[in-house]
Amino acid sequence: MKSVATLALVVALSAPNVLSAQVTRYVRFSHQSRAAYGILEAETVRELEGDLFASPRQTGRTFRLADVRLLAPCEPSKVIAVGLNYRSHLGDRPAAAYPGLFAKYPTSIVGTGADIVMPPDATDLHYEGELVIVIGRKAKNVSPEEALLYVFGVTAGNDVSERAWQRSDLQWFRAKASDTFGPLGPAIATGLNYDDLLVQTRVNGEVRQSERTRDLIFNVPTIVSYVSKYVTLMPGDVIFTGTPQTTRAMKAGDVVEVEVEGVGVLRNTVVAGR
Ligand code: MG
């Protein structure tokens, strides 16, 4: 008779998107205005104490998911993004020889359930559903072969982008990095095969983007290695990996969902700013 561990391994190996026997989903949440990390298991959140990236301990306290407010799943010191990383998004543009990087700001990050606030002078605000890398260990000059050792896990992100400003401005400062332009969550998942996850974006329930991460031009290890040549990545830093296919403008009232297989659904509502 097979042991439980062996059975778990057999189940894991039979599911192509799962690398290890265990997928763990970490969340950050607030309860009675106190913030904490936790492990999400179905509808239960098991509270953690200590640094998420340095052996946190379970406190023994549990909460019903319905009783807490989920926050962005980490607090990055740097928010980096790769552009033009799916052939389906390139249009007439040639594929680049190396990852095209830009920056967003930590203040652009919001969690699931938060509003995406349209600045009053925004005229062409688009969603971009993406797989997002979460760094787990300080990384500088790491090779592609060792890069996964520095990745804590992945989450879902919406690289909200104002296309008119992308075209008109000197840099993508306000087009990509305005407040609330970086929804992230709902959880950080560990133990997934990052090279084959379905990324899907829905607006008001209608599927707008749907593609697997096997189509990334530059995959997760390549991106982490490349970025670490130039900047020191710290635990909790995030890297948006690029969006597939095409995007369209959002309007106030739209509910935008980005779902990454194994991670969950990131859901945000667009509101008009003042
Ligand atoms: Mg993007």
CSV table of N, CA and C and ligand atoms in Angstrom, one decimal, residues 81-84 89 102 128 130 159 161 176 240-243, ligand 1:
chain,number,residue,atom,x,y,z
A,81,ALA,N,8.7,45.8,-13.9
A,81,ALA,CA,7.8,45.2,-14.8
A,81,ALA,C,8.5,45.0,-16.1
A,82,VAL,N,8.1,43.9,-16.8
A,82,VAL,CA,8.6,43.5,-18.1
A,82,VAL,C,7.6,43.9,-19.1
A,83,GLY,N,7.9,44.5,-20.2
A,83,GLY,CA,7.0,44.9,-21.3
A,83,GLY,C,7.2,43.9,-22.5
A,84,LEU,N,6.1,43.8,-23.3
A,84,LEU,CA,6.2,43.1,-24.6
A,84,LEU,C,6.9,41.7,-24.4
A,89,HIS,N,1.2,39.8,-27.9
A,89,HIS,CA,1.0,41.2,-27.5
A,89,HIS,C,1.8,42.1,-28.4
A,102,PHE,N,10.6,48.3,-17.0
A,102,PHE,CA,10.2,49.7,-16.5
A,102,PHE,C,9.8,49.5,-15.0
A,128,GLU,N,-4.0,45.1,-17.7
A,128,GLU,CA,-3.0,44.2,-18.2
A,128,GLU,C,-2.9,43.0,-17.2
A,130,GLU,N,-1.4,39.8,-15.6
A,130,GLU,CA,0.0,39.3,-15.6
A,130,GLU,C,0.3,38.3,-14.5
A,159,ASP,N,-1.3,45.2,-14.4
A,159,ASP,CA,-0.4,46.3,-14.7
A,159,ASP,C,-1.2,47.4,-15.4
A,161,SER,N,-2.5,50.6,-17.1
A,161,SER,CA,-1.7,51.4,-18.0
A,161,SER,C,-2.6,52.4,-18.7
A,176,LYS,N,2.1,54.3,-15.9
A,176,LYS,CA,2.2,53.0,-15.3
A,176,LYS,C,2.3,53.0,-13.8
A,240,PHE,N,6.4,42.2,-12.4
A,240,PHE,CA,5.3,41.9,-13.4
A,240,PHE,C,6.0,41.3,-14.6
A,241,THR,N,5.4,40.2,-15.2
A,241,THR,CA,6.2,39.5,-16.3
A,241,THR,C,5.7,39.9,-17.7
A,242,GLY,N,4.6,40.7,-17.8
A,242,GLY,CA,4.2,41.1,-19.1
A,242,GLY,C,2.8,40.5,-19.4
A,243,THR,N,2.1,41.2,-20.3
A,243,THR,CA,0.7,40.8,-20.5
A,243,THR,C,0.5,40.2,-21.9
B,1,MG,MG,2.5,45.0,-18.5
